[in-house]
Amino acid sequence: MTPRFAKHELQKAAELLRAGQVIAFPTETVYGLGADATNAQAVADIFAAKNRPSFNPLIVHVADLAAAQQIAEFDAAAGRLAQAFWPGPMSLVLPLKPQAGICDLVTAGLPSVAVRVPAHPLAQKLLRLTGRPVAAPSANPSGRISPTTADHVLEGLDGKIAGVVDGGPCDVGVESSIFGGTPLALLRPGGVSREAVEQVLGHPLAEQAADGGVTAPGQLRSHYAPDAGLRLNVTARGAVPHLGFGAGASDMTLSATGDLHEAAQNLFAMLRAMDRLARTAGTDHFTVAPVPMVGLGLAINDRLARAAAPR
Ligand code: TXA
Ligand code: MG
């Protein structure tokens, strides 16, 4: 029911976005569910399609730093991170410029806004053709596994959205890292590692944003949830299906060579596949091998912990 747009049909998708429709599109992290961030009705339709709690604010996507500066106040540290990591898998929570016209539903009424410049060439083109800031959460029903293909998007949202731009599988595979607060803190681990950001800043990130005003309500504990339960940090395959990492017997492996980039790329598609395996095997859970807590491993462990959290 929901049409799929090929890469040469971006103009159609942009026109629908400009007309206040909700369109899913690929980014290098996961597929986003986009709407014109200045159109309250369009943004409300994102929440409705996802069944998302309305207190959870959205990330605003723009094509470049100049467009981001129309929306948010950049201090020196934020400017340095933007120069170093945009376009790319990083979002910054910064003071909102009220005159930018971003609707309250996007920021959940907060005085701050999350902004991101995605690197995916189709996202870049779509944003330029649309010519508006595009609010976009991940294109999945709220609380479910994030989509890394157009098929995943349609599994959850077919008939509820005006279209999906098909750009094939996402390269990074986990959502953007979110940094914000004064001093800057890591609010959500993701595609840009904490280590890389600290290197650019020249000092460690704060443990928690000191200004207290910044919270990431998206840090709901249960998230990215398959139907089956997960048991984490299980080192060997037992009686139930096992999702491996590195050497060792498994039903499926995030990366046989222990490569974290490959593991992040595979994560959400394999959580879906393991869910199906568990169902076929008639078990109510599956097990997952330990993944090291370095680089992209932080984001992978964060998503696994949420997928395993009690619901
Ligand atoms: O990679 C990504 O970031 C993907 C793609 C589509 O760009 N988007 C994404 O959006 O993951 P979403 O809505 O699933 O996650 C947005 C996160 C939420 O945890 C939300 O609470 C946080 O960003 N957030 C948004 N605005 C915020 C704000 N003003 N202050 C604090 N956190 C904010
Ligand atoms: Mg999400």
XYZ file of C-alpha atoms and ligand atoms in Angstrom:
345
model
C 0.000 0.000 0.000
C 2.750 2.451 0.884
C 4.702 3.337 -2.274
C 8.442 2.728 -2.518
C 10.513 5.420 -4.251
C 13.685 4.503 -6.113
C 16.679 6.806 -5.992
C 15.668 8.599 -9.201
C 12.240 9.422 -7.680
C 13.506 11.685 -4.878
C 11.688 14.675 -6.344
C 8.343 12.954 -5.650
C 9.353 12.210 -2.078
C 10.487 15.836 -1.584
C 7.185 17.162 -2.936
C 5.250 14.954 -0.529
C 7.403 16.191 2.385
C 6.800 19.797 1.332
C 3.056 19.028 1.188
C 3.093 17.882 4.836
C 3.255 14.109 4.265
C 5.299 11.600 6.270
C 8.046 9.846 4.251
C 10.623 7.261 5.360
C 14.141 7.674 3.953
C 17.551 6.066 4.384
C 20.322 7.635 6.423
C 23.738 6.064 7.020
C 22.577 4.995 10.522
C 18.986 3.704 10.223
C 15.913 4.665 8.155
C 14.222 7.826 9.419
C 10.532 8.729 9.360
C 10.588 12.282 8.087
C 8.214 15.236 8.118
C 8.586 19.004 7.686
C 9.778 20.149 11.140
C 7.977 23.490 10.716
C 4.582 21.839 10.039
C 2.854 20.842 13.299
C 0.268 18.634 11.602
C 2.940 16.743 9.646
C 5.012 16.206 12.799
C 1.931 15.042 14.704
C 1.465 12.437 11.969
C 4.960 11.004 12.711
C 3.935 10.438 16.335
C 0.657 8.868 15.202
C 2.297 6.520 12.654
C 4.885 5.363 15.218
C 2.523 5.384 18.176
C 5.262 7.359 19.930
C 4.805 8.971 23.354
C 4.586 12.658 22.552
C 7.002 13.709 25.318
C 9.859 12.182 23.359
C 11.472 14.880 21.155
C 12.723 14.316 17.589
C 16.005 14.976 15.778
C 15.923 17.693 13.093
C 17.824 16.763 9.919
C 19.391 19.383 7.651
C 21.789 19.254 4.698
C 24.705 21.209 6.170
C 26.131 23.157 9.092
C 24.841 26.487 7.729
C 21.281 25.136 7.808
C 21.842 23.771 11.330
C 23.023 27.205 12.471
C 19.662 28.660 11.417
C 18.015 26.389 13.981
C 20.436 26.056 16.903
C 23.078 28.084 18.783
C 26.559 26.594 18.357
C 29.247 27.341 20.929
C 32.932 26.675 20.158
C 32.862 23.035 21.253
C 29.720 22.237 19.239
C 31.237 23.967 16.216
C 34.361 21.823 16.464
C 32.339 18.603 16.623
C 30.184 19.692 13.683
C 33.307 20.449 11.600
C 34.850 17.108 12.502
C 31.870 14.734 12.228
C 29.270 16.266 9.883
C 27.943 15.022 7.621
C 27.842 11.846 9.710
C 26.258 9.751 12.457
C 26.253 12.413 15.205
C 23.428 14.543 16.650
C 23.951 17.625 18.823
C 21.441 18.880 21.391
C 21.851 22.662 21.438
C 19.870 25.765 22.443
C 16.975 26.254 20.025
C 16.670 29.478 18.044
C 12.992 30.248 18.654
C 12.692 32.237 15.393
C 13.615 29.116 13.360
C 9.982 28.019 13.285
C 10.601 24.469 14.535
C 7.300 23.340 16.050
C 6.920 22.542 19.746
C 6.048 18.947 19.070
C 9.555 18.384 17.628
C 11.307 19.619 20.774
C 8.596 18.453 23.184
C 8.547 22.069 24.344
C 12.212 21.962 25.480
C 14.389 25.062 25.000
C 16.858 22.786 23.161
C 16.791 21.002 19.822
C 18.625 17.939 18.492
C 20.166 18.569 15.044
C 21.959 16.268 12.645
C 23.512 16.437 9.176
C 23.279 12.908 7.733
C 25.930 11.675 5.293
C 23.800 9.293 3.214
C 23.768 10.656 -0.370
C 19.996 10.073 -0.754
C 19.276 11.806 2.569
C 21.501 14.695 1.475
C 19.691 15.032 -1.873
C 16.260 14.679 -0.309
C 17.004 17.407 2.267
C 18.270 19.761 -0.451
C 15.246 19.109 -2.676
C 12.862 19.562 0.258
C 14.498 22.795 1.389
C 13.037 22.516 4.893
C 14.358 21.074 8.150
C 13.093 17.488 8.414
C 12.209 15.979 11.799
C 12.882 12.240 11.768
C 12.900 9.543 14.406
C 13.779 5.995 13.374
C 11.094 4.601 11.038
C 9.730 1.852 13.302
C 6.710 1.511 15.564
C 7.689 2.964 18.957
C 9.639 0.503 21.112
C 10.377 -1.904 18.266
C 13.611 -2.715 16.420
C 14.984 0.139 14.272
C 14.885 -0.410 10.475
C 18.028 -0.717 8.377
C 16.253 -1.593 5.082
C 13.114 -0.339 3.297
C 11.570 -3.798 3.882
C 12.006 -3.355 7.649
C 10.223 0.007 7.405
C 7.259 -1.536 5.585
C 7.083 -4.485 8.023
C 6.156 -1.981 10.734
C 4.552 0.956 8.947
C 2.992 -0.204 5.655
C -0.226 1.724 5.016
C 0.556 4.266 7.750
C 2.979 6.505 5.831
C 2.986 8.219 2.419
C 6.130 6.521 1.076
C 9.558 5.062 1.651
C 12.702 5.957 -0.285
C 14.575 2.709 -0.892
C 18.328 3.159 -0.519
C 19.272 -0.420 0.348
C 20.821 -1.430 3.680
C 22.270 1.246 5.990
C 26.044 1.425 6.318
C 26.440 2.184 10.050
C 23.461 0.208 11.359
C 22.967 1.888 14.763
C 21.555 5.362 15.409
C 23.609 8.523 15.681
C 25.521 9.347 18.841
C 23.875 12.242 20.691
C 25.998 14.834 22.519
C 24.625 17.782 24.446
C 24.649 19.858 27.611
C 27.181 22.197 29.170
C 29.776 20.831 29.523
C 29.165 18.409 26.646
C 28.126 14.903 27.654
C 27.306 11.738 25.745
C 23.488 11.388 25.862
C 23.220 8.307 23.628
C 26.071 6.152 22.292
C 25.919 5.649 18.524
C 27.762 5.778 15.228
C 30.498 8.245 16.297
C 32.571 6.869 19.159
C 33.080 8.664 22.438
C 36.835 8.212 22.001
C 36.807 10.016 18.618
C 34.850 12.950 20.064
C 37.108 13.258 23.102
C 40.107 13.339 20.774
C 38.634 16.285 18.840
C 37.629 18.123 22.043
C 41.033 17.472 23.627
C 39.425 16.471 26.941
C 37.061 13.824 28.327
C 33.303 14.326 27.968
C 31.330 15.155 31.105
C 29.709 12.158 32.758
C 26.311 13.828 32.871
C 25.172 17.129 31.407
C 25.625 19.575 34.306
C 22.877 21.966 33.228
C 20.192 19.407 34.077
C 17.883 20.936 31.487
C 18.909 18.385 28.911
C 17.400 14.982 29.223
C 16.996 12.321 26.599
C 13.536 10.950 27.233
C 14.178 8.503 24.393
C 16.315 6.667 26.840
C 13.254 4.644 27.781
C 14.597 1.430 29.235
C 12.793 -1.077 27.051
C 13.356 -0.264 23.404
C 14.397 -2.046 20.229
C 12.370 -4.984 21.496
C 11.925 -8.232 19.536
C 9.076 -10.544 20.623
C 11.488 -13.072 22.120
C 13.488 -12.267 25.250
C 17.287 -11.907 25.131
C 19.943 -13.269 27.493
C 23.108 -11.240 27.093
C 26.800 -12.021 27.552
C 26.352 -15.751 27.030
C 29.685 -17.115 25.826
C 28.613 -20.398 24.206
C 25.709 -21.846 22.299
C 23.356 -23.864 24.527
C 19.857 -25.221 23.996
C 18.360 -22.036 22.523
C 19.354 -20.050 19.402
C 22.580 -18.081 19.879
C 23.692 -14.817 18.265
C 27.474 -14.872 18.183
C 30.306 -12.367 17.979
C 33.814 -13.487 17.001
C 34.884 -17.142 17.025
C 32.642 -19.845 18.483
C 29.561 -21.821 17.493
C 26.399 -19.793 16.870
C 23.247 -19.794 14.754
C 24.152 -16.436 13.303
C 27.044 -14.095 14.041
C 27.224 -10.300 14.309
C 30.779 -10.605 12.993
C 32.810 -13.798 12.711
C 36.036 -11.777 12.809
C 34.956 -9.643 15.779
C 34.654 -6.463 13.667
C 32.493 -3.885 15.498
C 31.541 -1.944 12.363
C 30.239 -5.133 10.749
C 28.465 -6.058 14.003
C 26.690 -2.681 14.172
C 25.684 -3.023 10.510
C 24.183 -6.466 11.195
C 22.672 -5.774 14.617
C 19.051 -4.810 13.925
C 18.519 -7.159 10.955
C 19.928 -10.046 13.025
C 17.744 -9.217 16.037
C 14.787 -9.570 13.660
C 16.148 -12.836 12.235
C 16.920 -14.272 15.702
C 13.391 -13.403 16.756
C 12.075 -15.508 13.863
C 14.523 -18.326 14.714
C 13.342 -18.386 18.336
C 9.735 -18.522 17.173
C 10.498 -21.414 14.802
C 12.447 -23.211 17.543
C 9.515 -22.735 19.915
C 11.628 -20.972 22.568
C 10.727 -17.709 24.281
C 14.263 -16.311 24.219
C 17.646 -16.370 22.509
C 21.159 -15.727 23.764
C 23.752 -13.182 22.646
C 27.545 -13.333 22.919
C 29.446 -10.589 24.767
C 30.487 -7.576 22.664
C 33.460 -5.482 23.885
C 32.666 -2.035 25.348
C 34.926 0.016 23.047
C 34.163 2.236 20.040
C 30.914 1.159 18.364
C 30.641 -1.557 21.038
C 29.127 1.054 23.391
C 26.215 1.647 21.025
C 25.792 -2.074 20.299
C 25.712 -2.958 24.021
C 23.307 -0.081 24.700
C 20.835 -1.360 22.060
C 21.214 -4.968 23.255
C 20.557 -3.939 26.871
C 17.392 -2.101 25.831
C 16.228 -5.024 23.706
C 16.747 -7.300 26.738
C 15.133 -4.970 29.294
C 11.928 -6.074 31.050
C 8.797 -4.726 29.290
O 20.528 8.018 13.678
C 19.579 8.637 14.182
O 19.736 9.461 15.094
C 18.192 8.326 13.630
C 18.168 8.743 12.163
C 16.814 8.635 11.546
O 18.679 10.035 12.028
N 17.181 9.005 14.383
C 16.855 8.648 15.655
O 15.819 9.340 16.210
O 17.394 7.751 16.255
P 15.013 8.863 17.491
O 13.814 9.731 17.553
O 14.775 7.416 17.438
O 15.919 9.259 18.664
C 16.045 10.617 19.010
C 16.667 10.763 20.357
C 15.691 10.408 21.455
O 16.367 9.637 22.424
C 15.299 11.767 22.006
O 14.913 11.723 23.320
C 16.583 12.559 21.793
O 17.036 12.125 20.555
N 16.344 14.000 21.717
C 15.765 14.677 20.717
N 15.667 15.998 21.024
C 16.222 16.150 22.229
C 16.420 17.263 23.088
N 16.042 18.495 22.759
N 17.033 17.044 24.261
C 17.431 15.797 24.601
N 17.265 14.708 23.837
C 16.660 14.873 22.668
Mg 14.312 5.167 17.594
